Every structure is written in C-alpha cells, then in structure tokens.
PDB file of C-alpha atoms and ligand atoms in Angstrom:
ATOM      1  CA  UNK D 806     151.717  54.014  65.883  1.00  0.00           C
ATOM      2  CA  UNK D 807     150.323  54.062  69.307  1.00  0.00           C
ATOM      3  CA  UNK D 808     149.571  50.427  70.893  1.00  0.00           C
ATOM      4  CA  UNK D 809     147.565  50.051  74.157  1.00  0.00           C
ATOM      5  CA  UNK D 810     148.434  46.685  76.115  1.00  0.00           C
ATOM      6  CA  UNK D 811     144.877  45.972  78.287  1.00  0.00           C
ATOM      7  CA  UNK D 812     143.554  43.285  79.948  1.00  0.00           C
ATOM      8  CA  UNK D 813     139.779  43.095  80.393  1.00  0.00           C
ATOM      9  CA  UNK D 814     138.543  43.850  83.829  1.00  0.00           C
ATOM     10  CA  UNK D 815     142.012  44.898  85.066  1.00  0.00           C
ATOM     11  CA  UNK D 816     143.492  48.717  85.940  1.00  0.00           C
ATOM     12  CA  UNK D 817     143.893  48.807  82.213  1.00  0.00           C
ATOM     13  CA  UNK D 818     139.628  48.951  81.876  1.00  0.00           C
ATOM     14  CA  UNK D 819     140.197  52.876  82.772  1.00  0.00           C
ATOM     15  CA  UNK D 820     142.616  53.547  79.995  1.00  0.00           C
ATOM     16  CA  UNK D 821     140.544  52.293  77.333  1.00  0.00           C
ATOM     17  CA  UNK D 822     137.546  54.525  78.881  1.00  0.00           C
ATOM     18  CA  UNK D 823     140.046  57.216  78.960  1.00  0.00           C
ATOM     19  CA  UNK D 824     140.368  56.620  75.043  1.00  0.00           C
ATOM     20  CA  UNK D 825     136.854  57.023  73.867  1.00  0.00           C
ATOM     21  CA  UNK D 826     136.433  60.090  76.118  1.00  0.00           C
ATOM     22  CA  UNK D 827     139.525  61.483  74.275  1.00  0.00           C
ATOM     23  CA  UNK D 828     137.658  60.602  70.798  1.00  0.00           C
ATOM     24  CA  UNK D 829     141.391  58.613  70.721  1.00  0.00           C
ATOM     25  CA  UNK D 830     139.922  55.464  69.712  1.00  0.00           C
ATOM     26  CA  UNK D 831     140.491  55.537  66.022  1.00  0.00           C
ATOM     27  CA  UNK D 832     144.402  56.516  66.631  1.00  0.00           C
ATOM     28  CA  UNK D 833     145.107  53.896  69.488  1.00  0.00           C
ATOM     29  CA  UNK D 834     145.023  50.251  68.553  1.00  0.00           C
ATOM     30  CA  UNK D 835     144.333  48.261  71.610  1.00  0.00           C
ATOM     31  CA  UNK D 836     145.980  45.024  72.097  1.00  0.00           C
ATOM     32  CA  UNK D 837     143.933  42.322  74.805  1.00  0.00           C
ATOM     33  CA  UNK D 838     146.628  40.507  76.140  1.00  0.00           C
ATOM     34  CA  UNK D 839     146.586  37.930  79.550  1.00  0.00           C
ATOM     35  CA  UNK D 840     147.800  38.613  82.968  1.00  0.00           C
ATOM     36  CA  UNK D 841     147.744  36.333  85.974  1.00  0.00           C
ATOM     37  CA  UNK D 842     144.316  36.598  87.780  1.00  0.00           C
ATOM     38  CA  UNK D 843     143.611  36.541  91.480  1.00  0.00           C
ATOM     39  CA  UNK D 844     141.482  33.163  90.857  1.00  0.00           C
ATOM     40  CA  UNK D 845     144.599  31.627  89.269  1.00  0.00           C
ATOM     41  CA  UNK D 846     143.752  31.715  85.888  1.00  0.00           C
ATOM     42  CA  UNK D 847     145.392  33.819  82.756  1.00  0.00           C
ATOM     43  CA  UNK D 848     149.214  34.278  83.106  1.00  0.00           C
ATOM     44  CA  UNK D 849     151.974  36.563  81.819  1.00  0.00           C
ATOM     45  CA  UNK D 850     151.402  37.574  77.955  1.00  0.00           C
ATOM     46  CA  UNK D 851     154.653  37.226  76.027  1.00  0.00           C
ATOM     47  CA  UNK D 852     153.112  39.317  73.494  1.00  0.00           C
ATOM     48  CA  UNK D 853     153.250  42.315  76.380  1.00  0.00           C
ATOM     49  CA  UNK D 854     156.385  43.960  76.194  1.00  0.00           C
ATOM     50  CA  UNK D 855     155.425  45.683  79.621  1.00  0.00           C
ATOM     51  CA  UNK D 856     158.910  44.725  81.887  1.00  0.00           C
ATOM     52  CA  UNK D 857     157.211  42.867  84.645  1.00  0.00           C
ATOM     53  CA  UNK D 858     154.213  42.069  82.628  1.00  0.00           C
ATOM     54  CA  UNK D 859     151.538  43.960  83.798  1.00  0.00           C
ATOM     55  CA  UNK D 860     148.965  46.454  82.074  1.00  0.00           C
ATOM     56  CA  UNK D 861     147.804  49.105  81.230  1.00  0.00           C
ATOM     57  CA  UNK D 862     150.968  49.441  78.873  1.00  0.00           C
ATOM     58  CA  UNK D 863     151.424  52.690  76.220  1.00  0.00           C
ATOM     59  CA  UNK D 864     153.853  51.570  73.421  1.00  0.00           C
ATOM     60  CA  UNK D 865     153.781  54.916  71.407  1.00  0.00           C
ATOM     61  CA  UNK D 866     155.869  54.682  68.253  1.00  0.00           C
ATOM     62  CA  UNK D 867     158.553  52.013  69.753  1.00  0.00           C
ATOM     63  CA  UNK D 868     158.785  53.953  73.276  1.00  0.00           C
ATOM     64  CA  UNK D 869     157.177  52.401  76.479  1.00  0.00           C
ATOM     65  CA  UNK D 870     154.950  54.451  78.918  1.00  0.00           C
ATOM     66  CA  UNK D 871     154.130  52.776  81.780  1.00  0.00           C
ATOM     67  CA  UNK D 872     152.026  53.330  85.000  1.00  0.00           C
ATOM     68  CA  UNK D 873     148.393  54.657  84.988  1.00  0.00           C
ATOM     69  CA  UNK D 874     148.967  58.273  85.826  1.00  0.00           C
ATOM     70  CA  UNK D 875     151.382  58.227  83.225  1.00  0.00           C
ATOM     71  CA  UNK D 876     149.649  56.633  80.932  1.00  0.00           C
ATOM     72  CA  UNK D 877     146.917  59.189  80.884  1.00  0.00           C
ATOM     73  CA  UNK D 878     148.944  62.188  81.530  1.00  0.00           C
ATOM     74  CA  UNK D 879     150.586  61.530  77.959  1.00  0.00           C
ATOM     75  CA  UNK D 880     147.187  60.642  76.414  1.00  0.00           C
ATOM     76  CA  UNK D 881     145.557  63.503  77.561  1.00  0.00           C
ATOM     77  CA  UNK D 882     148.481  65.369  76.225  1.00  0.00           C
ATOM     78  CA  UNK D 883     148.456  64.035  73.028  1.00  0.00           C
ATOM     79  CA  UNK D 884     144.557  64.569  72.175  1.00  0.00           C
ATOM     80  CA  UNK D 885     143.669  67.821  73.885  1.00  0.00           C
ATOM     81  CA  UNK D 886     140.792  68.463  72.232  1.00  0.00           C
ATOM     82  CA  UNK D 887     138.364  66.699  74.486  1.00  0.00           C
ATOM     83  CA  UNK D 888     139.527  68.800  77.294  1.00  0.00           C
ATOM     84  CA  UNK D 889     140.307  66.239  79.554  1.00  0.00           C
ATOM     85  CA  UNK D 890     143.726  67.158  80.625  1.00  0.00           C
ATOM     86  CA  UNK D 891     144.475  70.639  82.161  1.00  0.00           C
ATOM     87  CA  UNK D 892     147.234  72.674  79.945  1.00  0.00           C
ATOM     88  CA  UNK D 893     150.858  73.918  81.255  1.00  0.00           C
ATOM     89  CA  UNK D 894     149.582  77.772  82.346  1.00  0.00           C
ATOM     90  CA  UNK D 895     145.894  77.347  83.238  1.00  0.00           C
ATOM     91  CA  UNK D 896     145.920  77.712  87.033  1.00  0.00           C
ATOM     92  CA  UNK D 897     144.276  73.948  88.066  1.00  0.00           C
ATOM     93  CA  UNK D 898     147.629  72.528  86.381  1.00  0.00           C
ATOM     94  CA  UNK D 899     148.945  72.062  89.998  1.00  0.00           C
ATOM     95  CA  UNK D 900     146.271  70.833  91.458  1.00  0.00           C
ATOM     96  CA  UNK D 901     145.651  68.463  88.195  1.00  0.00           C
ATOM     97  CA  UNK D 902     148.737  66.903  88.491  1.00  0.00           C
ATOM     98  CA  UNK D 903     148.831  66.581  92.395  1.00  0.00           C
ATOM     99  CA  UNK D 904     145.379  64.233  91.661  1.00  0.00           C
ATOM    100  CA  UNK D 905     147.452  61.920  88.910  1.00  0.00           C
ATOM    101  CA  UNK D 906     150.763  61.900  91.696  1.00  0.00           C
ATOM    102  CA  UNK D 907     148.663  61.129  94.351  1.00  0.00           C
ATOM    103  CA  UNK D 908     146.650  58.534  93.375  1.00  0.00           C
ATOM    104  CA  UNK D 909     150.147  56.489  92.577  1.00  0.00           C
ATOM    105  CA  UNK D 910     151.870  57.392  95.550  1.00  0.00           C
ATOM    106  CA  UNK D 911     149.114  57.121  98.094  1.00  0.00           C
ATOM    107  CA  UNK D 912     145.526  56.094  97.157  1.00  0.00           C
ATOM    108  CA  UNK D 913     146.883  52.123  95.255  1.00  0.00           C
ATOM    109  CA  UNK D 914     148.982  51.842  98.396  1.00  0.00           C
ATOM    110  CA  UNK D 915     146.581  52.762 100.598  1.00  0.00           C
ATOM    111  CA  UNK D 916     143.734  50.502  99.499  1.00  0.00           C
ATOM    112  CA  UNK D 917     146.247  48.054  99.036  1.00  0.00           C
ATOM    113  CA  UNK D 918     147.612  47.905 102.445  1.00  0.00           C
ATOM    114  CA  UNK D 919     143.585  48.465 103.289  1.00  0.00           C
ATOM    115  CA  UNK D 920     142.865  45.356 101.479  1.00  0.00           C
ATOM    116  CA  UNK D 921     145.423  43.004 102.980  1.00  0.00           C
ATOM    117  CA  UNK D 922     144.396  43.864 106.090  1.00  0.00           C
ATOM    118  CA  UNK D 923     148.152  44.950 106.951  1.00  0.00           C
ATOM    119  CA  UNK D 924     148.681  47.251 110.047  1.00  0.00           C
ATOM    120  CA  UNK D 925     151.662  48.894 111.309  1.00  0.00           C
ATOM    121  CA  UNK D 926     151.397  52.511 112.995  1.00  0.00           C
ATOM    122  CA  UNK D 927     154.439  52.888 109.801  1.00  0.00           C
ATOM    123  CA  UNK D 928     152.037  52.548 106.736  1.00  0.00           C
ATOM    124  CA  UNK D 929     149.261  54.931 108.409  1.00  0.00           C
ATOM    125  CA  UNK D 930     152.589  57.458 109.278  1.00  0.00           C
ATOM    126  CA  UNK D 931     154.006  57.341 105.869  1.00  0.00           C
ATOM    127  CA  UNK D 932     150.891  57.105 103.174  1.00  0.00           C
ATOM    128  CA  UNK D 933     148.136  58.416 105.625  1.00  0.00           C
ATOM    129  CA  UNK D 934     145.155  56.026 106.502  1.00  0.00           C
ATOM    130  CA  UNK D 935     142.246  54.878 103.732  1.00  0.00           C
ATOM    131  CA  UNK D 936     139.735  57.200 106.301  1.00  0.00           C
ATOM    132  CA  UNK D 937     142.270  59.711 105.294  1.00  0.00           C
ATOM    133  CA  UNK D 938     142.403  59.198 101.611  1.00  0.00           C
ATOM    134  CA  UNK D 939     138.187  59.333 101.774  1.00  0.00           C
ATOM    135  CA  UNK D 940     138.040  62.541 103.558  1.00  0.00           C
ATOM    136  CA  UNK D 941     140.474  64.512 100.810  1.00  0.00           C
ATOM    137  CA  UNK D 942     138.540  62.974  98.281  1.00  0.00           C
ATOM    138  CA  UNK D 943     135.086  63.829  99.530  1.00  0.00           C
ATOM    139  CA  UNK D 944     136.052  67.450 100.614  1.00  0.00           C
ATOM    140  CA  UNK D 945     137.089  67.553  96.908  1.00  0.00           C
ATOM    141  CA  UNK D 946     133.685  66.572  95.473  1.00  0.00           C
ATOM    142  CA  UNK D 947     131.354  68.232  98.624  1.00  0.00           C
ATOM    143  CA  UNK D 948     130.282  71.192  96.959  1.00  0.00           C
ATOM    144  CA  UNK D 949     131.496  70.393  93.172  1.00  0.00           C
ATOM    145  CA  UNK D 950     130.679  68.036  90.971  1.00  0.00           C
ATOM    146  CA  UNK D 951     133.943  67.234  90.344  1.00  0.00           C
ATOM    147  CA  UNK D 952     137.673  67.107  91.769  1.00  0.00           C
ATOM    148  CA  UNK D 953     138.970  69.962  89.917  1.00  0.00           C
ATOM    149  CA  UNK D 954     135.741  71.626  89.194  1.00  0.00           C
ATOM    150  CA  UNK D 955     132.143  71.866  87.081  1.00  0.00           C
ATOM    151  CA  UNK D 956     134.452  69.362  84.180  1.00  0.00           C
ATOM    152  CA  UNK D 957     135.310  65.808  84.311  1.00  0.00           C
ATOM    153  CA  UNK D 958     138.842  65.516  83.830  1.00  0.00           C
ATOM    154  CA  UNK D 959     141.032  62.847  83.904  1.00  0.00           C
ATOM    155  CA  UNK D 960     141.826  62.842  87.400  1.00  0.00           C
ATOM    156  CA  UNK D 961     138.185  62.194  87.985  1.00  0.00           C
ATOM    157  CA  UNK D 962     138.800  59.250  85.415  1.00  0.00           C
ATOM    158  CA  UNK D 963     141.592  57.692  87.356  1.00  0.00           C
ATOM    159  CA  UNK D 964     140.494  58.207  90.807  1.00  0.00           C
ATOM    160  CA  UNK D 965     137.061  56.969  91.058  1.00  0.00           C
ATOM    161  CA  UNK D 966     138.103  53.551  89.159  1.00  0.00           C
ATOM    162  CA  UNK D 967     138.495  52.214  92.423  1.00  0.00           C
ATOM    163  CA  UNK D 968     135.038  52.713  93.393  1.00  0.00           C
ATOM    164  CA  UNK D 969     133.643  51.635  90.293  1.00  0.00           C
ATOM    165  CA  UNK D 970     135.617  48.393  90.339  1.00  0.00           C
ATOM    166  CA  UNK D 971     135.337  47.741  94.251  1.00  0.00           C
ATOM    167  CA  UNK D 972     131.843  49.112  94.547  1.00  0.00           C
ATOM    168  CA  UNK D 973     130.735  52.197  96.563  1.00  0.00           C
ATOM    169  CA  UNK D 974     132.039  53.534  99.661  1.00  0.00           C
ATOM    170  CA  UNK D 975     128.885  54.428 101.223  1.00  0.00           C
ATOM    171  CA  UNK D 976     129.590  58.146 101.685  1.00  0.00           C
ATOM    172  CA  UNK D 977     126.903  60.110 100.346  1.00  0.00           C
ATOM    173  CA  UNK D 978     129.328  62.635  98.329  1.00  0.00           C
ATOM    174  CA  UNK D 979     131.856  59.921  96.905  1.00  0.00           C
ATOM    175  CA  UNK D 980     128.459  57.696  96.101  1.00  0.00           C
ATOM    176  CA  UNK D 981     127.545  60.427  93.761  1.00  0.00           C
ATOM    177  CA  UNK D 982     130.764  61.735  92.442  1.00  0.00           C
ATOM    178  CA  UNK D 983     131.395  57.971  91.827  1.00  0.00           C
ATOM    179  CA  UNK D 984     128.014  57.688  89.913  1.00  0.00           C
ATOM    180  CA  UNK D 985     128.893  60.764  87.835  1.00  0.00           C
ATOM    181  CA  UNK D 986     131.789  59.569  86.758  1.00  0.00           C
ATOM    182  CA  UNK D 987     130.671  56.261  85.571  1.00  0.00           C
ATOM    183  CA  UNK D 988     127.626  57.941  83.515  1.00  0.00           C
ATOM    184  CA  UNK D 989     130.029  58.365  80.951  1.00  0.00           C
ATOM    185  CA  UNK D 990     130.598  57.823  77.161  1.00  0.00           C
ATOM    186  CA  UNK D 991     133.930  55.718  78.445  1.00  0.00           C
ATOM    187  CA  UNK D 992     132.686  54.741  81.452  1.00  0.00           C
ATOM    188  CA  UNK D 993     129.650  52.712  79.071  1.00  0.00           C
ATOM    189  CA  UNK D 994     132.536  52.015  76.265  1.00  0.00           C
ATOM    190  CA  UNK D 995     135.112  50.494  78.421  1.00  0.00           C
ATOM    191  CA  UNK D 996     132.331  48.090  79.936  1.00  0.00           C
ATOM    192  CA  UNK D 997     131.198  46.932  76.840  1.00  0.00           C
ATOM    193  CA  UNK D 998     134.583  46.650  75.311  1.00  0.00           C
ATOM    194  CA  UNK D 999     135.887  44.052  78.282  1.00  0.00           C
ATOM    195  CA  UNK D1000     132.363  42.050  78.211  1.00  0.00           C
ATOM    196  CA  UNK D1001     133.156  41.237  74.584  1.00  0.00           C
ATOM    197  CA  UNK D1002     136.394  40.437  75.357  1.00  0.00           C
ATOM    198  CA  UNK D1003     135.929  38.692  78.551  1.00  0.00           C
ATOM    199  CA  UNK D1004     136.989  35.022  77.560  1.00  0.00           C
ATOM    200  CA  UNK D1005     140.556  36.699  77.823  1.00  0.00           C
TER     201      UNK D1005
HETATM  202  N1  LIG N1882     150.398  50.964  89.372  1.00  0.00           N
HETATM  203  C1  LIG N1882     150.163  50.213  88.165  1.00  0.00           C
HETATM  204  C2  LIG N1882     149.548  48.878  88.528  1.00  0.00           C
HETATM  205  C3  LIG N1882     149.413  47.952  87.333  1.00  0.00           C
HETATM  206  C4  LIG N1882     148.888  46.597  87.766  1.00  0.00           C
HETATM  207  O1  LIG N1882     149.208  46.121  88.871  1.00  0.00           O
HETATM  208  N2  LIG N1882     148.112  45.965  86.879  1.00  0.00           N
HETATM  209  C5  LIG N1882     147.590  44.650  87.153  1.00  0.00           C
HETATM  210  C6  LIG N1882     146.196  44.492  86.550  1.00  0.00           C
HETATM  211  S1  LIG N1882     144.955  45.223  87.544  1.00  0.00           S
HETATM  212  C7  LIG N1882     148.452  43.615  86.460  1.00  0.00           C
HETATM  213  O2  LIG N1882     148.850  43.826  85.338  1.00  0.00           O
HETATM  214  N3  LIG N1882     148.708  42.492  87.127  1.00  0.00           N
HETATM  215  C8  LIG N1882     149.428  41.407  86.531  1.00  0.00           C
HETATM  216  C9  LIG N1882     150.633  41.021  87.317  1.00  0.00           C
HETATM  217  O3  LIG N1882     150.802  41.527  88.437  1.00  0.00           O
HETATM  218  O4  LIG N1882     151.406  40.216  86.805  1.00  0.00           O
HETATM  219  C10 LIG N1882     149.256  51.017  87.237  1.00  0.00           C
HETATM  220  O5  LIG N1882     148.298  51.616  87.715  1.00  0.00           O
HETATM  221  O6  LIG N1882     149.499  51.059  86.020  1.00  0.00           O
END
C-alpha cells in the first residue's frame, strides 16, 4: 500500500502531478491532510505521520519517504513506464540526479533566503545567488526544450514548480520552459485535484 500525505496548494501539489504523469494514480491513494498556512489558518494534521508535520509525505507499505526529490526519485522508480525518471546506465543519470540534489540543496534555499529578503555576503558564498540559480536553469532550457533534453522528466516536474506557484520570472527562456511544463496531463490534474479539495 502506497499512501501520499498532500496538502492542496502546498509543495505536495507537484507530487500528485507527478502521479498522473506516472499513470500512478490508481496504485497511490492520496490522503488531504492540513498544515499551518502562511495566512494563519489550517494547522498540523495528526493524521500525518510526517515527523515535523509537513507534506508531501510517501508512506509506502509502513516505510516513510520524505522530502520532494525523494519523493519522486522513488516514484519514478517504482513506475518506469512513463519514462519519467532516467535509469541506472543511461548516460543523463548524472545529470538527472544532479537536477533532483540541486533543487534541495540550493534552489528552496535560495528562493527562500530570496524571499525573506535575507542578505549576508555568507548565503550568496555558500548556495550561490537566485541570479545564479536563473542563469543554470536558463542555459539548461536555451536551446532545448527541456533540462535534460527533447523529454519532460521529472526534474523538469520538480524544478519549474516554483515558477508555476510564484508566477513567471520574466526571462524569455524560463517563461517558456515554465509554460511547457505546466501544459501537462499533471500539470491540469494536480490543479483540478487541489480546487476540489480546496476547503482543506
Ligand atoms: N523540502 C521539503 C519542504 C516541505 C515543506 O516545507 N512543505 C510545506 C508545504 S509547502 C509544509 O508542509 N509546511 C507545513 C509546516 O511547515 O508545518 C520538500 O520539498 O518536501
């Protein structure tokens, strides 16, 4: 039994696209559950066995999986079929991977930090600068449709959600890249899925 733990309109939204692109949908049950929101409202789900009570959580058969690159690492694992994840052996493994690592370690902290409005000449030295972060990403998508290639994979999945939840950056290539990744079957599912479930 695989469980996913989401929260409408939340970092969870891109796991439950993930799903339908993965033709997973029928295999994963997806449980809504609460989280504190920004505006105050919501709060921490008992029901979410996540260990500081966040989402997107993976509970698959009794084992936790945690964090969004994880999360979709093992899901693309699991249902290879779609083609989403890039196999142990084919060449764009390494590069694949790098995408999932380094939107964890650098592009949440980044446009965190970003966000905040933080500065110290520390942050810029130790995660690189949200210019930075925009120039690998649009050198990656210049002259390809997307990161790895002429296929969406699920790098593109996880590391255009922030442009699709924080609106569009304004450069030309990430505009489009952006708008190619969000004509999608889960891009379209995911949406629908959190406006019916909204109230939560
Ligand atoms: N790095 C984590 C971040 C998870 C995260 O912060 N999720 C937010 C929703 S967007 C959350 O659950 N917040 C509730 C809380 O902080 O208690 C991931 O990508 O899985």
């Amino acid at each position: 039994m695989i469980t996913l733990f989401h929260s409408p309109r939340s970092r969870s939204t891109r796991i439950v696209a993930l799903l339908k692109e993965l033709d997973a949908l029928d295999a994963v049950r997806i449980k809504v559950v609460t989280i504190p929101r920004m505006d105050g409202s919501g709060g921490r789900d008992p029901r979410n066995p996540h260990p500081d009570g966040k989402v997107p959580l993976l509970d698959h058969d009794g084992v936790l999986v945690w964090e969004s690159s994880a999360i979709i690492q093992h899901l693309a694992e699991l249902f290879p079929a779609s083609g989403l994840g890039i196999p142990v052996g084919d060449p764009q493994r390494g590069p694949y991977l790098s995408w999932l690592a380094w939107y964890a370690g650098v592009v949440e902290p980044v446009l965190t930090i970003k966000a905040l409005g933080l500065e110290h000449p520390g942050l810029g030295r130790t995660f690189r600068t949200e210019a930075e972060v925009v120039a690998r990403l649009a050198d990656a998508v210049r002259d390809r449709p997307f990161l790895l290639g002429d296929r969406f994979t699920a790098a593109d999945l996880l590391l255009h959600s922030p442009y699709a939840w924080f609106g569009k950056h304004g450069l030309p290539e990430i505009d489009a890249w952006v708008d190619r990744c969000m004509d999608r079957p889960g891009a379209r599912f995911a949406a629908d899925f959190d406006a019916r479930h909204a109230a939560v």
